[in-house]
Amino acid sequence: MTGAARHPALCAVLFAAAVAGASTAQESAPAAESRAVDWRRLLDRANSDNPYFSAGATKVLEARGLEAWPALDSFVRRRSIYALSAPVTTWLGKLDHPPARALLRRAARDPEFPWRPYAVRALAEAPREDDRALFRDLLEDPLPAAREAAAEGLGRCPATASDDETAALRARLADSSFDVRAAAADALFKRGDRSALPVMVDALDLVRRFFDLDFGEIARRRAWALVAPIAGEGVPYDPGAPPEHRAFAMTILRRRLALDASPDGAASRPAAWAPDVDRVVFGLEVRSCRRGDAFLRLTAEGDLVTGQYDLKAGRIPPALLATLREEIERARAVPERPLYGRPGCDFERYYLPDEDGLRRLTVGPEGRPAGLTRLAALLTEALRETQGDVAAEAHLRRTAPFAGVDDYGAEGESDDPDGG
């Protein structure tokens, strides 16, 4: 909840920062080993919502290794699998212990487990032969981060794959997420299959910017890391250079690889990415471990554009657009704070650009302020008008955890049809 701007990567930054400061929140691993461990307290801290407690306590678990498994097993029996934290889920993959891997497989298949991509990635770090079927199934998972981790796992499995499995990886070269495409390409390259090469070369021209998040450069860097060893030396390509500077290198690259003249050329490419969006006047970024991430943009012309890489656009009806614009202006009066609601990896972030710069309002679970309540509802309605009921209901489920008291009716019931 892969690409660097993907949801698990953002969580990883938080956990890395927590580890760096963990010495103030948790004793060091060597110190803990010098005396008996209060396992119940340690597991409660390792699975705390506070990332500093969780990171510090998980380091102690790592130092104890398999000795900590009985306490973890007891914790799950006492609190359920849903109480596990992301660091502990990751740690489970480091245990060479069949019951720990069985727990991860259970978590990876459970749509309500909050850290499913972490569970899949923990298994994928050192996959076993009996993980192969799980990875194959998860290539079709609704969460892009889970599909990406599954492709990475297949890439690390022994190269005795069936044609069926190779075909499944090739199908992911047309995935709506670039990160999944890149993971599938890497898995295919490791098997000596170069069918992904045209897709990765095309990605070297990808442009995707969501305000100050340059997803295009992130994708280009990842694609170049895969293409460069095949291209060889002497190609002056720089993923961070502007398009006009990259054009010459792309010409050299395409000639050297002769993609259009090869069996792996144009015929194997999926449809090209749509052009990037410009004249954006408002945006919403949503991160959700259970439901996946979402990105919405409103253009000056009144188009609602969704997607991170695979963009879809629809024109908002004039009356609704006028109301939405009014509500966006009202949202500018909401005071800026570091965070509304509870901290964590899941959040929604409103982007409000103006002539003075870019304002961001970040909302954690149960934290949406009253000044954003109507705007959130209007965005759902705009999605319904431009992309249909399915897209609107999916957005409503994804954003339901952030609802504040003003999002609920007088009877105390949420607008979310699934009850949050």
Coordinates of C-alpha atoms in Angstrom, one line a residue:
M1 CA 0.0 0.0 0.0
T2 CA 6.0 -0.8 -5.5
G3 CA 6.9 2.3 -7.3
A4 CA 8.9 4.5 -5.1
A5 CA 5.8 6.7 -4.8
R6 CA 3.7 3.7 -4.4
H7 CA 2.1 3.2 -1.0
P8 CA 4.4 0.6 0.6
A9 CA 7.5 2.7 -0.4
L10 CA 6.0 5.7 1.5
C11 CA 5.4 3.5 4.5
A12 CA 9.0 2.3 4.3
V13 CA 10.2 5.9 4.6
L14 CA 8.2 6.3 7.8
F15 CA 9.5 3.0 9.2
A16 CA 13.1 3.9 8.3
A17 CA 12.8 7.2 10.2
A18 CA 11.3 5.4 13.1
V19 CA 14.2 2.9 13.2
A20 CA 16.6 5.9 13.2
G21 CA 14.9 7.3 16.3
A22 CA 14.1 4.1 17.9
S23 CA 16.8 4.4 20.5
T24 CA 14.7 7.0 22.3
A25 CA 11.6 4.8 22.4
Q26 CA 13.0 1.3 22.9
E27 CA 16.1 -0.3 24.4
S28 CA 18.8 -1.6 22.0
A29 CA 18.8 -5.2 21.0
P30 CA 22.0 -6.2 22.8
A31 CA 20.7 -4.6 26.0
A32 CA 17.5 -6.6 25.7
E33 CA 19.4 -9.8 25.3
S34 CA 21.2 -9.3 28.5
R35 CA 18.1 -10.0 30.6
A36 CA 14.8 -11.9 30.3
V37 CA 12.3 -10.5 27.9
D38 CA 8.7 -9.5 28.8
W39 CA 7.4 -11.1 25.6
R40 CA 3.8 -9.9 25.9
R41 CA 4.9 -6.3 26.4
L42 CA 7.4 -6.5 23.6
L43 CA 4.9 -7.9 21.1
D44 CA 2.3 -5.3 22.1
R45 CA 4.9 -2.6 21.4
A46 CA 6.1 -4.2 18.2
N47 CA 2.5 -4.1 16.9
S48 CA 1.8 -0.7 18.2
D49 CA 0.2 2.0 16.0
N50 CA 3.1 4.2 17.1
P51 CA 5.7 3.7 14.4
Y52 CA 8.6 4.5 16.8
F53 CA 7.5 1.9 19.3
S54 CA 6.9 -0.6 16.6
A55 CA 10.2 -0.1 14.8
G56 CA 12.3 -0.3 18.0
A57 CA 10.5 -3.3 19.4
T58 CA 10.7 -5.1 16.0
K59 CA 14.5 -4.7 16.1
V60 CA 14.5 -6.6 19.4
L61 CA 12.5 -9.4 17.7
E62 CA 14.9 -9.5 14.9
A63 CA 17.8 -9.9 17.3
R64 CA 16.0 -12.8 19.1
G65 CA 15.1 -14.5 15.8
L66 CA 13.2 -17.8 16.0
E67 CA 13.2 -17.6 19.8
A68 CA 10.5 -14.9 19.4
W69 CA 8.1 -17.0 17.4
P70 CA 6.1 -18.6 20.3
A71 CA 5.4 -15.1 21.7
L72 CA 4.3 -13.9 18.2
D73 CA 2.0 -17.0 17.8
S74 CA 0.5 -16.2 21.2
F75 CA 0.0 -12.6 20.3
V76 CA -2.0 -13.6 17.1
R77 CA -4.1 -16.0 19.1
R78 CA -4.8 -13.2 21.7
R79 CA -5.3 -10.3 19.3
S80 CA -5.9 -11.8 15.8
I81 CA -3.9 -11.5 12.7
Y82 CA -5.3 -8.0 12.0
A83 CA -3.4 -6.6 14.9
L84 CA 0.0 -7.3 13.3
S85 CA 2.0 -4.2 12.3
A86 CA 3.8 -3.7 9.0
P87 CA 7.3 -4.1 10.5
V88 CA 6.4 -7.3 12.3
T89 CA 4.8 -8.6 9.0
T90 CA 8.1 -7.9 7.3
W91 CA 10.1 -9.6 10.1
L92 CA 8.1 -12.8 9.7
G93 CA 9.6 -13.2 6.3
K94 CA 13.0 -13.4 7.8
L95 CA 12.2 -16.4 9.9
D96 CA 13.1 -19.7 8.3
H97 CA 10.1 -21.3 10.0
P98 CA 7.2 -23.0 8.2
P99 CA 4.5 -21.8 10.6
A100 CA 5.6 -18.2 10.1
R101 CA 5.4 -18.6 6.4
A102 CA 2.0 -20.2 6.7
L103 CA 0.9 -17.1 8.7
L104 CA 2.2 -14.9 5.9
R105 CA 0.3 -16.9 3.3
R106 CA -2.8 -16.6 5.3
A107 CA -2.3 -12.8 5.6
A108 CA -1.5 -12.4 1.9
R109 CA -4.8 -14.1 0.9
D110 CA -7.0 -12.2 3.4
P111 CA -8.5 -9.0 1.7
E112 CA -9.0 -7.4 5.1
F113 CA -5.5 -7.9 6.4
P114 CA -4.2 -4.3 6.5
W115 CA -0.6 -5.1 5.3
R116 CA -1.2 -7.6 2.4
P117 CA 1.6 -6.2 0.1
Y118 CA 4.0 -6.5 3.0
A119 CA 3.0 -10.1 3.5
V120 CA 3.5 -10.9 -0.1
R121 CA 6.8 -9.1 -0.3
A122 CA 8.0 -10.9 2.9
L123 CA 7.3 -14.2 1.2
A124 CA 8.9 -13.0 -2.0
E125 CA 12.3 -12.1 -0.4
A126 CA 13.2 -15.8 -0.2
P127 CA 10.5 -17.7 -2.0
R128 CA 9.9 -21.4 -1.6
E129 CA 8.6 -23.7 -4.4
D130 CA 5.3 -23.9 -2.6
D131 CA 4.9 -20.1 -2.8
R132 CA 4.7 -20.3 -6.6
A133 CA 1.0 -21.0 -6.8
L134 CA 0.2 -18.1 -4.4
F135 CA 2.3 -15.7 -6.4
R136 CA 0.6 -16.8 -9.6
D137 CA -2.8 -16.2 -8.1
L138 CA -1.8 -12.8 -6.8
L139 CA -0.8 -11.6 -10.2
E140 CA -4.6 -10.9 -10.6
D141 CA -5.0 -9.2 -7.2
P142 CA -6.9 -5.9 -7.0
L143 CA -4.0 -4.2 -5.2
P144 CA -1.2 -3.1 -7.5
A145 CA 1.3 -3.4 -4.7
A146 CA 0.3 -7.0 -4.2
R147 CA 0.6 -7.8 -7.9
E148 CA 4.0 -6.2 -8.0
A149 CA 5.3 -8.2 -5.0
A150 CA 3.9 -11.4 -6.5
A151 CA 5.8 -10.7 -9.8
E152 CA 8.9 -10.1 -7.8
G153 CA 8.4 -13.4 -6.0
L154 CA 8.1 -15.3 -9.2
G155 CA 11.2 -13.6 -10.5
R156 CA 13.1 -15.0 -7.5
C157 CA 11.7 -18.5 -7.8
P158 CA 13.8 -21.2 -9.5
A159 CA 13.6 -20.8 -13.3
T160 CA 11.7 -24.0 -13.9
A161 CA 8.5 -22.2 -14.6
S162 CA 5.7 -23.4 -16.8
D163 CA 4.7 -21.7 -20.1
D164 CA 1.5 -20.8 -18.3
E165 CA 3.4 -18.8 -15.6
T166 CA 5.5 -17.0 -18.2
A167 CA 2.3 -16.1 -20.1
A168 CA 0.8 -14.7 -16.9
L169 CA 3.9 -12.5 -16.4
R170 CA 3.7 -11.3 -20.0
A171 CA 0.1 -10.3 -19.4
R172 CA 1.2 -8.0 -16.6
L173 CA 3.2 -6.0 -19.1
A174 CA -0.1 -4.3 -19.9
D175 CA -0.9 -3.7 -16.2
S176 CA -2.5 -0.3 -15.3
S177 CA 0.4 0.2 -12.8
F178 CA 3.9 0.8 -14.1
D179 CA 5.3 -0.7 -11.0
V180 CA 3.6 -4.0 -11.8
R181 CA 4.9 -3.8 -15.4
A182 CA 8.4 -3.3 -14.2
A183 CA 8.3 -6.1 -11.7
A184 CA 7.0 -8.5 -14.4
A185 CA 9.7 -7.3 -16.8
D186 CA 12.4 -8.0 -14.3
A187 CA 11.0 -11.5 -13.6
L188 CA 10.9 -12.2 -17.4
F189 CA 14.5 -10.9 -17.9
K190 CA 15.7 -13.1 -15.1
R191 CA 14.3 -16.1 -17.1
G192 CA 16.0 -15.0 -20.3
D193 CA 12.8 -13.7 -21.8
R194 CA 13.2 -10.3 -23.4
S195 CA 9.5 -9.8 -24.4
A196 CA 9.3 -7.0 -21.9
L197 CA 12.1 -5.0 -23.5
P198 CA 9.9 -2.8 -25.8
V199 CA 7.6 -2.0 -22.8
M200 CA 10.5 -0.8 -20.7
V201 CA 12.1 1.2 -23.5
D202 CA 8.8 3.0 -24.1
A203 CA 8.6 3.8 -20.4
L204 CA 11.9 5.7 -20.7
D205 CA 9.7 8.5 -22.3
L206 CA 6.9 8.4 -19.7
V207 CA 5.8 11.7 -18.2
R208 CA 3.6 11.7 -15.1
R209 CA 3.5 14.5 -12.6
F210 CA 1.1 14.8 -9.7
F211 CA 1.8 18.3 -8.4
D212 CA 5.3 17.9 -6.7
L213 CA 5.3 14.1 -7.1
D214 CA 7.2 13.2 -10.2
F215 CA 6.0 9.7 -10.9
G216 CA 7.4 9.9 -14.4
E217 CA 11.0 10.2 -13.4
I218 CA 10.5 7.5 -10.8
A219 CA 9.2 5.2 -13.6
R220 CA 12.0 6.2 -16.0
R221 CA 14.7 5.4 -13.4
R222 CA 13.3 2.0 -12.7
A223 CA 12.9 1.2 -16.4
W224 CA 16.4 2.4 -17.2
A225 CA 17.8 0.1 -14.4
L226 CA 16.3 -2.8 -16.3
V227 CA 17.2 -1.6 -19.8
A228 CA 20.7 -0.3 -19.3
P229 CA 22.4 -3.8 -18.8
I230 CA 20.9 -4.9 -22.0
A231 CA 21.7 -1.7 -23.9
G232 CA 25.3 -1.8 -23.0
E233 CA 27.7 1.1 -22.6
G234 CA 27.6 4.4 -24.5
V235 CA 24.0 5.4 -24.4
P236 CA 23.8 8.9 -22.9
Y237 CA 20.4 8.5 -21.3
D238 CA 19.6 10.4 -18.1
P239 CA 16.2 9.6 -16.6
G240 CA 16.1 13.0 -14.9
A241 CA 16.9 15.1 -18.0
P242 CA 14.1 17.0 -19.8
P243 CA 12.5 15.4 -22.8
E244 CA 14.5 17.3 -25.4
H245 CA 17.7 16.0 -23.8
R246 CA 16.5 12.5 -23.6
A247 CA 15.4 12.4 -27.3
F248 CA 18.9 11.9 -28.7
A249 CA 19.7 9.0 -26.3
M250 CA 16.4 7.4 -27.2
T251 CA 17.2 7.5 -30.9
I252 CA 20.6 5.8 -30.2
L253 CA 18.9 3.2 -27.9
R254 CA 16.2 2.3 -30.4
R255 CA 18.6 1.9 -33.2
R256 CA 21.0 -0.2 -31.1
L257 CA 18.2 -2.5 -29.9
A258 CA 16.4 -2.6 -33.3
L259 CA 13.1 -3.1 -31.5
D260 CA 10.8 -2.2 -34.3
A261 CA 12.5 -4.7 -36.6
S262 CA 12.6 -7.6 -34.1
P263 CA 10.0 -10.2 -33.1
D264 CA 9.9 -8.5 -29.7
G265 CA 9.2 -5.1 -31.3
A266 CA 6.1 -3.0 -31.8
A267 CA 3.7 -6.0 -32.0
S268 CA 4.4 -6.9 -28.3
R269 CA 3.8 -3.4 -26.9
P270 CA 0.6 -2.7 -25.0
A271 CA -1.3 0.5 -25.8
A272 CA 0.7 3.6 -25.1
W273 CA 0.2 5.6 -21.9
A274 CA -2.1 8.6 -22.3
P275 CA -0.4 12.0 -22.4
D276 CA 0.1 13.6 -19.0
V277 CA -2.4 16.2 -17.6
D278 CA -1.8 19.9 -17.5
R279 CA -3.6 22.9 -16.2
V280 CA -4.5 21.1 -13.0
V281 CA -6.3 23.3 -10.4
F282 CA -7.1 20.8 -7.7
G283 CA -6.0 17.3 -6.6
L284 CA -6.7 14.5 -4.1
E285 CA -4.3 11.7 -3.2
V286 CA -5.6 8.7 -1.3
R287 CA -3.4 6.0 0.3
S288 CA -5.1 2.9 1.5
C289 CA -3.5 -0.5 2.4
R290 CA -6.8 -2.4 2.1
R291 CA -8.3 -0.6 -0.9
G292 CA -5.3 0.6 -2.9
D293 CA -4.2 4.1 -3.7
A294 CA -6.0 6.7 -5.8
F295 CA -5.2 10.0 -7.5
L296 CA -7.8 12.5 -8.7
R297 CA -7.1 15.8 -10.5
L298 CA -9.4 18.5 -11.7
T299 CA -8.3 20.5 -14.7
A300 CA -9.1 24.1 -15.5
E301 CA -11.4 22.9 -18.3
G302 CA -13.5 20.9 -15.9
D303 CA -12.2 17.4 -16.5
L304 CA -11.9 14.9 -13.6
V305 CA -8.8 12.8 -14.2
T306 CA -8.1 9.6 -12.2
G307 CA -5.1 7.3 -12.1
Q308 CA -1.4 7.4 -11.3
Y309 CA -0.1 6.0 -14.6
D310 CA -3.2 4.7 -16.4
L311 CA -5.2 8.0 -16.7
K312 CA -9.0 8.2 -17.2
A313 CA -10.7 11.5 -17.9
G314 CA -14.3 12.7 -18.0
R315 CA -16.0 16.1 -18.2
I316 CA -18.0 17.1 -15.1
P317 CA -21.5 18.4 -15.8
P318 CA -21.6 22.3 -15.7
A319 CA -23.9 22.6 -12.6
L320 CA -21.9 20.1 -10.6
L321 CA -18.6 21.6 -11.7
A322 CA -19.7 25.1 -10.5
T323 CA -20.7 23.7 -7.1
L324 CA -17.4 21.7 -6.9
R325 CA -15.3 24.8 -7.7
E326 CA -17.1 26.8 -5.0
E327 CA -16.5 24.1 -2.4
I328 CA -12.8 24.0 -3.4
E329 CA -12.6 27.7 -2.7
R330 CA -14.2 27.2 0.7
A331 CA -11.7 24.5 1.5
R332 CA -8.9 27.1 1.3
A333 CA -10.2 28.4 4.6
V334 CA -9.5 25.2 6.4
P335 CA -6.4 25.8 8.6
E336 CA -3.2 24.1 7.7
R337 CA -2.0 21.5 10.1
P338 CA 0.6 18.7 9.9
L339 CA -2.3 16.2 10.1
Y340 CA -6.0 16.0 10.8
G341 CA -6.9 12.7 12.5
R342 CA -4.8 9.7 13.5
P343 CA -1.3 9.1 12.1
G344 CA -0.4 6.1 10.0
C345 CA 0.3 5.1 6.4
D346 CA -3.3 5.6 5.3
F347 CA -4.3 9.1 4.5
E348 CA -6.1 11.4 2.1
R349 CA -4.3 14.6 1.0
Y350 CA -6.0 17.6 -0.7
Y351 CA -3.9 19.7 -3.0
L352 CA -4.9 23.3 -3.4
P353 CA -2.7 25.3 -5.7
D354 CA -2.9 29.0 -6.1
E355 CA -0.8 32.0 -7.1
D356 CA 1.1 31.8 -3.8
G357 CA 2.1 28.2 -4.1
L358 CA 0.6 24.8 -3.1
R359 CA -1.4 24.1 0.0
R360 CA -1.9 20.6 1.2
L361 CA -4.4 19.3 3.8
T362 CA -3.6 15.8 5.0
V363 CA -6.3 13.8 6.8
G364 CA -5.7 10.5 8.7
P365 CA -8.3 8.0 9.9
E366 CA -11.4 9.7 11.5
G367 CA -9.9 13.1 11.0
R368 CA -11.7 14.9 8.1
P369 CA -12.5 18.4 9.3
A370 CA -15.9 19.9 8.7
G371 CA -14.6 22.2 6.0
L372 CA -13.8 19.3 3.8
T373 CA -16.9 17.2 4.3
R374 CA -19.0 18.6 1.5
L375 CA -16.0 18.7 -0.9
A376 CA -15.4 15.0 -0.3
A377 CA -19.1 14.2 -1.1
L378 CA -19.0 16.3 -4.3
L379 CA -15.9 14.5 -5.5
T380 CA -17.6 11.2 -5.1
E381 CA -20.6 12.6 -7.1
A382 CA -18.3 13.9 -9.8
L383 CA -16.8 10.4 -10.1
R384 CA -20.3 8.9 -10.4
E385 CA -21.1 11.3 -13.2
T386 CA -17.9 10.9 -15.1
Q387 CA -16.9 7.2 -14.5
G388 CA -20.1 5.5 -13.2
D389 CA -21.4 3.9 -10.0
V390 CA -18.6 1.3 -9.7
A391 CA -15.8 3.9 -9.6
A392 CA -17.8 6.1 -7.2
E393 CA -18.6 3.3 -4.7
A394 CA -14.9 2.1 -4.8
H395 CA -13.8 5.7 -4.0
L396 CA -16.4 5.9 -1.2
R397 CA -15.1 2.7 0.4
R398 CA -11.5 3.8 0.0
T399 CA -12.1 7.2 1.7
A400 CA -14.6 6.1 4.4
P401 CA -12.0 5.6 7.1
F402 CA -11.1 9.3 7.0
A403 CA -14.7 10.5 7.7
G404 CA -15.0 12.9 10.6
V405 CA -18.1 13.5 12.8
D406 CA -19.6 15.8 10.2
D407 CA -19.6 13.1 7.5
Y408 CA -22.2 11.2 9.6
G409 CA -25.9 11.8 9.7
A410 CA -28.0 12.6 12.7
E411 CA -28.6 8.9 13.3
G412 CA -24.9 8.2 13.5
E413 CA -24.7 6.3 10.2
S414 CA -22.0 6.7 7.6
D415 CA -22.8 7.3 3.9
D416 CA -20.5 4.3 3.2
P417 CA -22.7 1.4 2.0
D418 CA -20.3 -1.1 3.5
G419 CA -20.3 0.6 6.9
G420 CA -16.6 1.7 6.6

